[in-house]
Coordinates of C-alpha atoms in Angstrom, one line a residue:
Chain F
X1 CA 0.0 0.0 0.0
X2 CA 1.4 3.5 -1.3
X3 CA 1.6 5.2 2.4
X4 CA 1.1 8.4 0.9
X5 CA -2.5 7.5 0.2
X6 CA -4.2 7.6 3.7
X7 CA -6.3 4.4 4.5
X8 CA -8.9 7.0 6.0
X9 CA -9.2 10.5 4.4
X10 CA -12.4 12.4 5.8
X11 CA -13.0 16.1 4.4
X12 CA -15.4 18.7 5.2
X13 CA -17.4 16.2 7.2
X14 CA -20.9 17.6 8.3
X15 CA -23.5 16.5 10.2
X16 CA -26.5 18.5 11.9
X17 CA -29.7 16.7 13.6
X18 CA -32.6 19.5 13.4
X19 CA -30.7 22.5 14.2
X20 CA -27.9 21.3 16.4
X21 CA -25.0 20.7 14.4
X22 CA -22.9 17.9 15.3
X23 CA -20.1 18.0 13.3
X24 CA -18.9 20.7 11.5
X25 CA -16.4 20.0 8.3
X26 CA -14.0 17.9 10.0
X27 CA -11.1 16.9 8.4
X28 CA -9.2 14.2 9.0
X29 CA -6.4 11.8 7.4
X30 CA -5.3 8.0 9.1
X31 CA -2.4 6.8 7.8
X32 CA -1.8 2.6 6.9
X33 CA -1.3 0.9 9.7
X34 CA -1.6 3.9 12.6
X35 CA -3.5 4.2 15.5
X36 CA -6.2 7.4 15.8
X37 CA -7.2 8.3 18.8
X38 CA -10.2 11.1 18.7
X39 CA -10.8 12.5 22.3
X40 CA -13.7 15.2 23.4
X41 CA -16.3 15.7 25.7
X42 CA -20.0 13.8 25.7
X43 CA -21.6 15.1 23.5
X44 CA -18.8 16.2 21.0
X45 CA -19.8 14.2 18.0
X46 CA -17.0 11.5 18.3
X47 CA -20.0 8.7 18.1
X48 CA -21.4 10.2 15.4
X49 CA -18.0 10.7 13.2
X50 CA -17.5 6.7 13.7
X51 CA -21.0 5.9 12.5
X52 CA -21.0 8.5 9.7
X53 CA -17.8 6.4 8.1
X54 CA -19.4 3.2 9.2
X55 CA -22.7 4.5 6.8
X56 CA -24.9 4.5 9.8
X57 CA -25.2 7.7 9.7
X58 CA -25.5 9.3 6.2
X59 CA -23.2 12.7 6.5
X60 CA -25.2 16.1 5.6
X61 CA -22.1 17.4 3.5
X62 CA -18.8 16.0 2.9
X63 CA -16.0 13.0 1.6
X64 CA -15.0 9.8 3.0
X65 CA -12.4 8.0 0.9
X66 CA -11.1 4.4 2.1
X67 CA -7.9 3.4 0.2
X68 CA -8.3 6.8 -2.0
X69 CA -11.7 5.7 -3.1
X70 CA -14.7 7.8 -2.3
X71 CA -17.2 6.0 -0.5
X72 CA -19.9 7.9 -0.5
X73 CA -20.1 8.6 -4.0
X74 CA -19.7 4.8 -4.9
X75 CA -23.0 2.0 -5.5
X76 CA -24.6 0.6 -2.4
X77 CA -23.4 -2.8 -2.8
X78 CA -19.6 -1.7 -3.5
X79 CA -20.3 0.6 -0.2
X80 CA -20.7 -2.5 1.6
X81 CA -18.0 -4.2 0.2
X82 CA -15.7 -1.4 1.7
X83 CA -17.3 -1.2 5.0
X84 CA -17.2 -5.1 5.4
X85 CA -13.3 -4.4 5.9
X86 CA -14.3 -2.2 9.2
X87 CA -14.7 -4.1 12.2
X88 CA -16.0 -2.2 14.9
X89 CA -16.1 -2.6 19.0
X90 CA -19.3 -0.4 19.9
X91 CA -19.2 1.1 23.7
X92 CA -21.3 -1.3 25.5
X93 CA -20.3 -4.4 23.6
X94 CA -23.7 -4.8 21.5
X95 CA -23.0 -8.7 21.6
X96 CA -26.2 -9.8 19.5
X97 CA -27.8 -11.6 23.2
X98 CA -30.1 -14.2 21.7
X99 CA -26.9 -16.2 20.1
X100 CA -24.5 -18.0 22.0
X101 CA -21.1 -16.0 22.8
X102 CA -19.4 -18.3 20.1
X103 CA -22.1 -17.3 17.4
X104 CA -21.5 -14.2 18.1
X105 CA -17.6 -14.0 17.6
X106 CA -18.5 -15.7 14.2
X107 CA -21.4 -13.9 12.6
X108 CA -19.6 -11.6 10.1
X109 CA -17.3 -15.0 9.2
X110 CA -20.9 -16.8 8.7
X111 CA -22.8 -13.8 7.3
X112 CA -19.9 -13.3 4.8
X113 CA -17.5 -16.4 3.7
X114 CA -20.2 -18.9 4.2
X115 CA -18.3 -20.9 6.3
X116 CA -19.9 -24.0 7.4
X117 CA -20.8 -23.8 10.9
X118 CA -18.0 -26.4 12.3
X119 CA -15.2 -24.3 11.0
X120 CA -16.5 -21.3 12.3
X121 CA -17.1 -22.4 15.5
X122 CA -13.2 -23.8 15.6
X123 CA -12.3 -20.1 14.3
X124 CA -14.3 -18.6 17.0
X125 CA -12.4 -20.4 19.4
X126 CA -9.4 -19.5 17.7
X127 CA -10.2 -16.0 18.3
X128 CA -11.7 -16.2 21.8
X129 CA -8.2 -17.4 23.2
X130 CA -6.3 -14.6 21.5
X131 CA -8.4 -12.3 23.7
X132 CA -7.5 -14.4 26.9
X133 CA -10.8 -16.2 27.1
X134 CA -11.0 -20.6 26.9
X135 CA -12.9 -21.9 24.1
X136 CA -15.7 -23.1 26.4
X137 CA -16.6 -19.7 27.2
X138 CA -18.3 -19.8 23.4
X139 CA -21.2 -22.0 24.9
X140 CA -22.1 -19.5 27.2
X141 CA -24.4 -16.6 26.4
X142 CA -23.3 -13.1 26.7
X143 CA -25.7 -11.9 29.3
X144 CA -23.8 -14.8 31.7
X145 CA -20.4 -12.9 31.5
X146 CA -19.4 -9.9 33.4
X147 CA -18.7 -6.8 31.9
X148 CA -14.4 -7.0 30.8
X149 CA -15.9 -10.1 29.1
X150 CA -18.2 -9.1 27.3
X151 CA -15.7 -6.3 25.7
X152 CA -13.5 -9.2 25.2
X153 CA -15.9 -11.4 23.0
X154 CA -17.1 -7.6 21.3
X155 CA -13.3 -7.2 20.7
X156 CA -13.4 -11.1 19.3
X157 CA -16.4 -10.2 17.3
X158 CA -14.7 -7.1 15.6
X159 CA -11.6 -8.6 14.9
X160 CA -12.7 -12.5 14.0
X161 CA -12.8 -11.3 9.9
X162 CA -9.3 -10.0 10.3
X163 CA -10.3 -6.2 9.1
X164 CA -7.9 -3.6 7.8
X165 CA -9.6 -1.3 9.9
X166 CA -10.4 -1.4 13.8
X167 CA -13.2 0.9 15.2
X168 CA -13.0 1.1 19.2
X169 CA -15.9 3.3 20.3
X170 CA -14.7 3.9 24.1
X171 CA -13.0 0.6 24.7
X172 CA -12.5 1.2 28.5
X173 CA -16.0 3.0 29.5
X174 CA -17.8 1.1 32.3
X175 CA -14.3 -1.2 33.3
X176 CA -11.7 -0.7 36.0
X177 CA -8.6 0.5 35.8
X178 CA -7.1 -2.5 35.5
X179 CA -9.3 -4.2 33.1
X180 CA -9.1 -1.0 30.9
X181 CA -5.3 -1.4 30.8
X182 CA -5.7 -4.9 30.2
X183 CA -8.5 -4.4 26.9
X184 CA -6.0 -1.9 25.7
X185 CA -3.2 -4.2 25.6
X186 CA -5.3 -6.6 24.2
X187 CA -6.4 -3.8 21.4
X188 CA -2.8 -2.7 20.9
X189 CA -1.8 -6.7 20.4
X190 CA -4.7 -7.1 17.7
X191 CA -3.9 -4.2 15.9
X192 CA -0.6 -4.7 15.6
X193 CA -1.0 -8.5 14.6
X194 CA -3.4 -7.9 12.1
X195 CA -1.3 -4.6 10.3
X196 CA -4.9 -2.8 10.9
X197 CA -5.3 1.1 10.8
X198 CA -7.4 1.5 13.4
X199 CA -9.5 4.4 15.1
X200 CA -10.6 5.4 18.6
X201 CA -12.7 7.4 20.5
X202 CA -12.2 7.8 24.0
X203 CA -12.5 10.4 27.0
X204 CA -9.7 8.0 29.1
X205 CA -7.3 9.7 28.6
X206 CA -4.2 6.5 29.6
X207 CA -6.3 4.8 27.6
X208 CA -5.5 6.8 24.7
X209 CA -2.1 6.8 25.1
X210 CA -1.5 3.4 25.5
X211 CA -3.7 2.8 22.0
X212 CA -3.1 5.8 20.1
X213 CA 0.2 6.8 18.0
X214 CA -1.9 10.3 17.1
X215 CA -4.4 11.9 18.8
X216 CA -6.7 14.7 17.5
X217 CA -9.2 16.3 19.7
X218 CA -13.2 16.8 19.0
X219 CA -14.9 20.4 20.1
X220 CA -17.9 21.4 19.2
X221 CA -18.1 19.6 16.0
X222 CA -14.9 20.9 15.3
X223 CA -10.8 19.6 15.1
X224 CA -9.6 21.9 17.2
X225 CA -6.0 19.6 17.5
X226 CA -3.9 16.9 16.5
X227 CA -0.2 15.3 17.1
X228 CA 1.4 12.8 18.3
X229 CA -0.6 10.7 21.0
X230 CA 2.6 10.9 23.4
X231 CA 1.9 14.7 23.4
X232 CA -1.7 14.8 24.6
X233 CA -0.6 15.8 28.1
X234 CA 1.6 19.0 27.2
X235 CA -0.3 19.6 23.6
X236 CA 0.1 23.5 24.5
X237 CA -3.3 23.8 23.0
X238 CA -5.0 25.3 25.9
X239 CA -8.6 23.5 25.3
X240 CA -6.5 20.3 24.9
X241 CA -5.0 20.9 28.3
X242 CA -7.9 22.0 30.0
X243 CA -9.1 18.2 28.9
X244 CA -6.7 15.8 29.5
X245 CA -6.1 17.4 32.8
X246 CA -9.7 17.6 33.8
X247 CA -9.9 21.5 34.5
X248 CA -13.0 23.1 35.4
X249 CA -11.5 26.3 34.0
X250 CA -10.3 27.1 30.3
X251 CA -11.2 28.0 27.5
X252 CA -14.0 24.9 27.3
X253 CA -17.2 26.2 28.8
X254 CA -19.8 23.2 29.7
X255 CA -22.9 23.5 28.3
X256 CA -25.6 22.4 31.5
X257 CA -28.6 23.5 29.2
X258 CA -29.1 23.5 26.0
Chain K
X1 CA -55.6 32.7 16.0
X2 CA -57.2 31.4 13.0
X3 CA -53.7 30.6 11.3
X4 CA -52.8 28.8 14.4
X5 CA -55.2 26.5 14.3
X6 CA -54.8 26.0 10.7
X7 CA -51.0 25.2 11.9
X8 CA -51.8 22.9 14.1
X9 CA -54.0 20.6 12.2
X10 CA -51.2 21.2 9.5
X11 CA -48.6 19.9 11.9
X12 CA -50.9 16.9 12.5
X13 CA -51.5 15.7 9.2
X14 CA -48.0 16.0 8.0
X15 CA -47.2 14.0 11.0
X16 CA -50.1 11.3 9.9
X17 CA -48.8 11.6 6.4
X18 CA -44.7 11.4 7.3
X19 CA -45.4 8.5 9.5
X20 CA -47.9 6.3 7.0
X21 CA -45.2 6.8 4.4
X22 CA -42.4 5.6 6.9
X23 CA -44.4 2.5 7.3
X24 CA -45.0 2.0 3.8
X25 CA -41.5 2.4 2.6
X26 CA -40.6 0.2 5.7
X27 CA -43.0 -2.5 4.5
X28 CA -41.9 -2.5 0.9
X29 CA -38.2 -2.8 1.9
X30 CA -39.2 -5.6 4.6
X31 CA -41.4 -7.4 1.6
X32 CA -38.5 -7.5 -0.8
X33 CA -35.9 -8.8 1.5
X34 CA -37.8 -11.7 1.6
X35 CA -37.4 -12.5 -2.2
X36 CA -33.4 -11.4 -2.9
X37 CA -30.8 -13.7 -1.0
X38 CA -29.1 -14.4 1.4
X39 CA -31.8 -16.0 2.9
X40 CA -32.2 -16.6 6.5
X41 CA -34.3 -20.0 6.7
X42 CA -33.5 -20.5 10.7
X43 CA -34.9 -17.2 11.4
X44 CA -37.9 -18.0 9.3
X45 CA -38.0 -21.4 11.4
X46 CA -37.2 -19.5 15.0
X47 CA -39.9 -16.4 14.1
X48 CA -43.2 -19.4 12.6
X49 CA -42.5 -21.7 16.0
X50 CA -42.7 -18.1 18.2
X51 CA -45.3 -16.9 16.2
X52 CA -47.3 -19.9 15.7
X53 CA -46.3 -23.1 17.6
X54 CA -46.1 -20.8 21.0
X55 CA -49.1 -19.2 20.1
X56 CA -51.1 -22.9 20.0
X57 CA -52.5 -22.7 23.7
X58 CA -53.7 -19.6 23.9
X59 CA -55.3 -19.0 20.2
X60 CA -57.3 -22.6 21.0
X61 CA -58.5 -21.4 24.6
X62 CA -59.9 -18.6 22.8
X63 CA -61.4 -20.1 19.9
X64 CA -63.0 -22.8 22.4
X65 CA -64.4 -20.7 24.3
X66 CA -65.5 -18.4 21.4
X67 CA -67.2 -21.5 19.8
X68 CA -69.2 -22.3 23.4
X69 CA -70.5 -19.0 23.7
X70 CA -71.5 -18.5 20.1
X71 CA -73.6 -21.5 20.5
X72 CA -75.6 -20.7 23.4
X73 CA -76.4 -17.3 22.3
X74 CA -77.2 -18.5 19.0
X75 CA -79.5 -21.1 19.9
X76 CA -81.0 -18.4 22.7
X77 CA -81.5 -15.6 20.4
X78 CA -82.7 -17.6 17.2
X79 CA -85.2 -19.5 19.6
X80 CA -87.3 -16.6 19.5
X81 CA -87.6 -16.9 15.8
X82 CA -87.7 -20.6 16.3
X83 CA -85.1 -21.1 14.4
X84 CA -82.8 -22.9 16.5
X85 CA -81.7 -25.1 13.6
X86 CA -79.6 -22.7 12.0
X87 CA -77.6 -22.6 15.3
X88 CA -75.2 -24.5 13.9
X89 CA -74.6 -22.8 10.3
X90 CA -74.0 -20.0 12.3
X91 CA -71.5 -20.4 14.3
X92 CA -69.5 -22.5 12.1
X93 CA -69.8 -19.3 9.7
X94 CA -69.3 -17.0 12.5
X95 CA -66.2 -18.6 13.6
X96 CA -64.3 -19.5 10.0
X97 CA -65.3 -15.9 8.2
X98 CA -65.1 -13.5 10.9
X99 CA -64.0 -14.6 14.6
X100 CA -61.3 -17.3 13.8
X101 CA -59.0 -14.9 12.0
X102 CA -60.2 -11.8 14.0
X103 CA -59.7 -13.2 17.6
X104 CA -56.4 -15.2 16.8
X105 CA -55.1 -11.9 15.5
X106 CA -56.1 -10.4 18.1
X107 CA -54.0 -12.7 20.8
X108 CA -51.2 -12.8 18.1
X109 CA -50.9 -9.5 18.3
X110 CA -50.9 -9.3 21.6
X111 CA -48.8 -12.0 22.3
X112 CA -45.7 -11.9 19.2
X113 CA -46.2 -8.1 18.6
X114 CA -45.2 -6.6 21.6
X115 CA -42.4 -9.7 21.7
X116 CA -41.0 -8.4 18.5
X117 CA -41.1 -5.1 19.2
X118 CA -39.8 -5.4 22.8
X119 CA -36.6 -7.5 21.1
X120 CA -36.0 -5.1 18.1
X121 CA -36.3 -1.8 20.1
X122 CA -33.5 -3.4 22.6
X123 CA -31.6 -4.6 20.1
X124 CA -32.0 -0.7 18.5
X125 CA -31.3 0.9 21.8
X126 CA -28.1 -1.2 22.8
X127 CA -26.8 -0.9 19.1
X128 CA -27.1 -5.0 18.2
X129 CA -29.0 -3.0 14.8
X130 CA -26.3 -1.1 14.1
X131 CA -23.3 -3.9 15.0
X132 CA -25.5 -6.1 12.5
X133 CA -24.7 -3.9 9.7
X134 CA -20.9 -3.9 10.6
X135 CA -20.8 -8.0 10.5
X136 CA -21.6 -7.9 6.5
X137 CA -25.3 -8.4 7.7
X138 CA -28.6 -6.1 6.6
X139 CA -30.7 -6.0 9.3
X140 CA -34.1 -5.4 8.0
X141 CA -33.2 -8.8 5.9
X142 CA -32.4 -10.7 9.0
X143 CA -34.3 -9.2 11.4
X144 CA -37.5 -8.3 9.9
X145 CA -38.3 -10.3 7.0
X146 CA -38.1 -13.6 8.5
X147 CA -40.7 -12.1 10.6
X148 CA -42.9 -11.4 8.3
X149 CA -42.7 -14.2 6.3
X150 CA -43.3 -16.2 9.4
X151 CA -46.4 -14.3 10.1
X152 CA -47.7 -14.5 6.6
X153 CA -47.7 -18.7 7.5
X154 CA -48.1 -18.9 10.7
X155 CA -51.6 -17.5 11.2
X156 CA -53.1 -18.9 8.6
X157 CA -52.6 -22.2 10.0
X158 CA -53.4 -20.9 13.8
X159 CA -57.0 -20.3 12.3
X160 CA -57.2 -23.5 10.5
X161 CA -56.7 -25.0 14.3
X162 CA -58.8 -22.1 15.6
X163 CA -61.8 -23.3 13.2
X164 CA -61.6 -26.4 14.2
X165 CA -61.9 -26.2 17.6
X166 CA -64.6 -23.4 17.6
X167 CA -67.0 -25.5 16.0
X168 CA -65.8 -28.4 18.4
X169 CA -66.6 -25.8 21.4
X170 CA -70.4 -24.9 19.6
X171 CA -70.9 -28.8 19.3
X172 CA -70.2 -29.5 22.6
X173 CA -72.5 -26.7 24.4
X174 CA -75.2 -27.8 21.5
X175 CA -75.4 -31.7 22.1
X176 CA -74.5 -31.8 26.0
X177 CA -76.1 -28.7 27.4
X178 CA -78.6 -27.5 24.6
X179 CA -79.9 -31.1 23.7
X180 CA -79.1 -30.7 19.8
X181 CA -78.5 -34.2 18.0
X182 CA -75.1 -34.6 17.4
X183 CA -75.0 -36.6 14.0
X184 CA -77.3 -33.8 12.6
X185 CA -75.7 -30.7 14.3
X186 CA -72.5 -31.8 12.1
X187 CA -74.5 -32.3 9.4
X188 CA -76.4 -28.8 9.8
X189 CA -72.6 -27.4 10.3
X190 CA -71.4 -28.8 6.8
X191 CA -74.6 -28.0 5.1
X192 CA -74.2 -24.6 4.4
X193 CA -70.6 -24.6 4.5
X194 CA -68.3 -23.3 1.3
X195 CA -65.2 -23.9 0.6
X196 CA -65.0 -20.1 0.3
X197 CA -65.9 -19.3 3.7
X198 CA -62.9 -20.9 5.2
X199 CA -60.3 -19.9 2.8
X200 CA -61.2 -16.0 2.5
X201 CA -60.6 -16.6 6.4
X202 CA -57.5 -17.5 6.0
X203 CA -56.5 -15.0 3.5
X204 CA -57.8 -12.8 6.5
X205 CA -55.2 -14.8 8.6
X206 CA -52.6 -14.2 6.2
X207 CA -53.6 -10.4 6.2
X208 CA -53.5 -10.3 9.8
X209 CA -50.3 -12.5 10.3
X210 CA -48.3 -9.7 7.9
X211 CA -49.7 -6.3 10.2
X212 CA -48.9 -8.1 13.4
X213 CA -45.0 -8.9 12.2
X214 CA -44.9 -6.0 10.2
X215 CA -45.8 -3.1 13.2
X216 CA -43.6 -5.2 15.9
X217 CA -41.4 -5.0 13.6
X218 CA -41.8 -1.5 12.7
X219 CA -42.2 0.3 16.3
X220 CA -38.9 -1.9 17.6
X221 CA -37.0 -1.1 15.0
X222 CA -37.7 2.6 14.9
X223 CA -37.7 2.8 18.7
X224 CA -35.8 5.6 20.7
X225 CA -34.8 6.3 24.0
X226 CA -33.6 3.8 26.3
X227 CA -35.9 1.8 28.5
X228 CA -39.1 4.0 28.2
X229 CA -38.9 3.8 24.4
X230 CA -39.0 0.7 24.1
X231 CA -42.1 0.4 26.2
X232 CA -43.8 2.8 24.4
X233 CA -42.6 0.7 20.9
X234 CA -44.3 -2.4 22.6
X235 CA -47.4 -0.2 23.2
X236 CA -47.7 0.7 20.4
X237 CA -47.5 -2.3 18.6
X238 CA -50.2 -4.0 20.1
X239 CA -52.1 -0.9 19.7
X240 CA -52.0 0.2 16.3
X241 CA -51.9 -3.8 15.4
X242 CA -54.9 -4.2 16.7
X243 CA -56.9 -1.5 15.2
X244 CA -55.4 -2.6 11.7
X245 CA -56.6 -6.2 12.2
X246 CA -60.2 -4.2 13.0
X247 CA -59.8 -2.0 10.2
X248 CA -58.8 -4.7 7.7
X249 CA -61.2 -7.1 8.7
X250 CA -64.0 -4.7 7.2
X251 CA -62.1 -4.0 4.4
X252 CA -61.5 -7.6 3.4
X253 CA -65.2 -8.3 4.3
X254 CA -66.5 -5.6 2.3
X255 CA -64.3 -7.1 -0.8
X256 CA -64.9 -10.9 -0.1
X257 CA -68.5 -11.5 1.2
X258 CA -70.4 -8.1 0.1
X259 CA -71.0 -9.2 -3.5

């Protein structure tokens, strides 16, 4: 892959539900093989930048190229064919709860390559252990397993098709500290094996150290930073450092009504 | 003042007219996901035994019971005309055109709809919608045409079973308690009988079966809001079901018996 072509190239990016506009022409290029980290408040539009590339969203104004190729301005069904190479961990897992945890780590590998259902089932287990969890736990169903869990088999589930590119949609929300290191570990390890670019959105600020190689930060619809990940704490940007150190005073002003 | 008011019922019937449009373009997509591949045959299997085989007890309570009490007000009311004989032409006419479908779509609804739409707007509010489209899958093809497929069989065959066992309820309140002959009640049930009668009833079933998948289906799937939305999604599915199965019922009347 030619790195001077970004895997991810978003420009002019807009998005408004009703009048409140969510984002507001973002740009934004992810190199082959890098890590992204987007921080910002709730709120922010982080959420809604991963689903407008995903195509759950469909952008007010705006490009999304993958690989150079525009994806918006493509056919449906080639659309699809690029997003199929996206996995994605969503926040609070979304494991699908009426199939069995190894069903789930399997369903885009069943959905897609129309595996039979043995070989599957010996790839989900495949998967499972490279997250740290023993194949039996794919009998189980996900509402039996405690929260790290479940973001492992999510994280099993997004990474079982082997994608070029990772979505992590606040990987360490809801865990411990310790768990949280340990999922990001497990996210750096997957990424790295697999060569993926990935993406991810994230308020932990640790977290997005340990995952991220840059960082760019979310405002008001806006990209009000970016640099290198190892810089979020002395950015010099002063709404950057308001963030990552967790100041109630700066140049961010919280918005308690709307 | 005046251009207020005309405002507001401006407001309203856009909304009316936004929302039956949603529906139908909903429907349509739902409809032709059921005819392109991939197909989902275990879903099909998983939504027909829900809809159908777990529907068994309580559609045959109802039709039972629907059957008993058809007989004793028929034989009651057309005593006064002396006409008890046609007791038996009426209820089996009663319960095949009108109260077989009606009253199994009724619990169907009641029953499956709210199921559906309980599952699909927790699936929408946890994002298991949106992760299906990220795992190469479209949802309304695996979530909601199965459904409606299954619903389109299943309740069609519920009424069959439903007929069946409201004429078995009218013969038993006519032979044990109302002294009718049982060899001739059968034979007055049968007499005036077509094949008609029983099919358009099931076409009624088939009717029914699609608005009951097709507004579970529809208020799940659209749902918003966490925990209270999805309530209101499983309210209104039974709701707005229900008045569609009335609704239709009239319409398909009007067209099949009103000639």
């Amino acid at each position: 892959m030619n790195a001077s072509i970004p895997k991810i190239r978003v420009r002019g990016l807009s998005k408004a539900f009703g009048d409140k506009v969510v984002l507001d022409g973002i740009d934004l290029d992810v190199q082959p093989g890098t890590s992204m980290v987007v921080i910002g408040g709730s709120g922010s539009g982080k959420s809604v930048l991963l689903k407008c590339i995903l195509g759950l969203i469909e952008p007010d104004s705006g490009r999304i190229e993958i690989d150079g190729r525009d994806l918006l301005g493509l056919p449906t069904r080639a659309q699809a064919e690029l997003r199929a190479s996206i996995g994605m961990l969503f926040q609070n897992g979304a494991l699908f709860d009426s199939l069995p945890v190894w069903e789930n780590v399997a369903f885009g590998l069943l959905a897609r390559h129309r595996v039979t259902r043995a070989k599957a089932r010996d790839r989900a287990a495949e998967v499972l252990s490279q997250v740290g969890l023993a194949a039996s736990v794919g009998d189980l169903s996900p509402a039996e397993l405690s929260g790290g869990m479940q973001k492992r088999v999510a994280l099993a589930r997004a990474i079982a098709a082997q994608p070029d590119i990772l979505f992590f949609d606040e990987p360490t929300t809801g865990l411990d500290p310790i768990m949280g290191a340990v999922i990001d570990g497990l996210i750096v390890d997957c990424v790295k094996r697999l060569g993926s670019t990935a993406v991810a959105i994230t308020h932990d600020m640790a977290s997005a150290q340990r995952i991220g190689d840059r960082a760019a930060m979310l405002l008001k619809g806006k990209l009000v930073w970016q640099g290198a990940a190892a810089q979020l704490m002395a950015s010099g940007n002063p709404a950057v450092d308001q963030f990552t150190h967790g100041r109630r005073e700066g140049p961010i002003q919280m918005e308690l009504r709307r | 003042m005046v251009l207020n008011t005309v405002a507001a019922i401006g407001r309203v019937a856009l909304g009316a007219c936004r929302a039956t449009g949603a529906l139908a373009l909903f429907a349509v997509e739902g409809v032709s996901h059921i005819f392109r591949p991939p197909y989902y045959p275990r879903r099909v299997a998983a939504a027909f035994a829900e809809m159908g085989f777990f529907s068994l007890p309580v559609v045959a309570l109802t039709a039972i019971f629907t059957g008993m009490v058809l007989a004793l007000q028929a034989s009651t009311a057309l005593s006064r005309f002396s006409a008890e004989s046609a007791s038996a032409s009426l209820v089996v006419l009663s319960v095949t055109r009108e109260l077989g479908p009606v009253l199994a779509g009724l619990m169907v609804a009641g029953r499956v709809g709210a199921a559906t739409a309980a599952e699909l707007g927790t699936m929408r509010v946890t994002d298991q919608i949106d992760a299906l489209s990220t795992l190469s899958t479209v949802p309304m093809k695996y979530l909601v045409a199965p459904r409606l497929l299954a619903g389109i069989l299943a309740l069609p065959l519920l009424v069959v079973v439903a007929d069946i066992l409201g004429v078995l309820g009218g013969f038993i309140i006519a032979t044990l308690k109302l002294g009718f002959n049982g060899p001739i009640y059968i034979a007055a049930t049968l007499d005036h009988l077509e094949v008609a009668d029983v099919t358009l009833g099931l076409v009624k079933a088939a009717v029914f079966g699609f608005i009951i998948a097709l507004m579970g289906s529809y208020q799940g799937y659209n749902s918003r809001g966490g925990a209270q939305g999805v309530g209101a999604a499983t309210t209104m599915a039974v709701v707005s079901a229900s008045v569609l199965i009335l609704a239709f019922d009239y319409v398909l009347s009007e067209l099949f018996f009103v000639r």
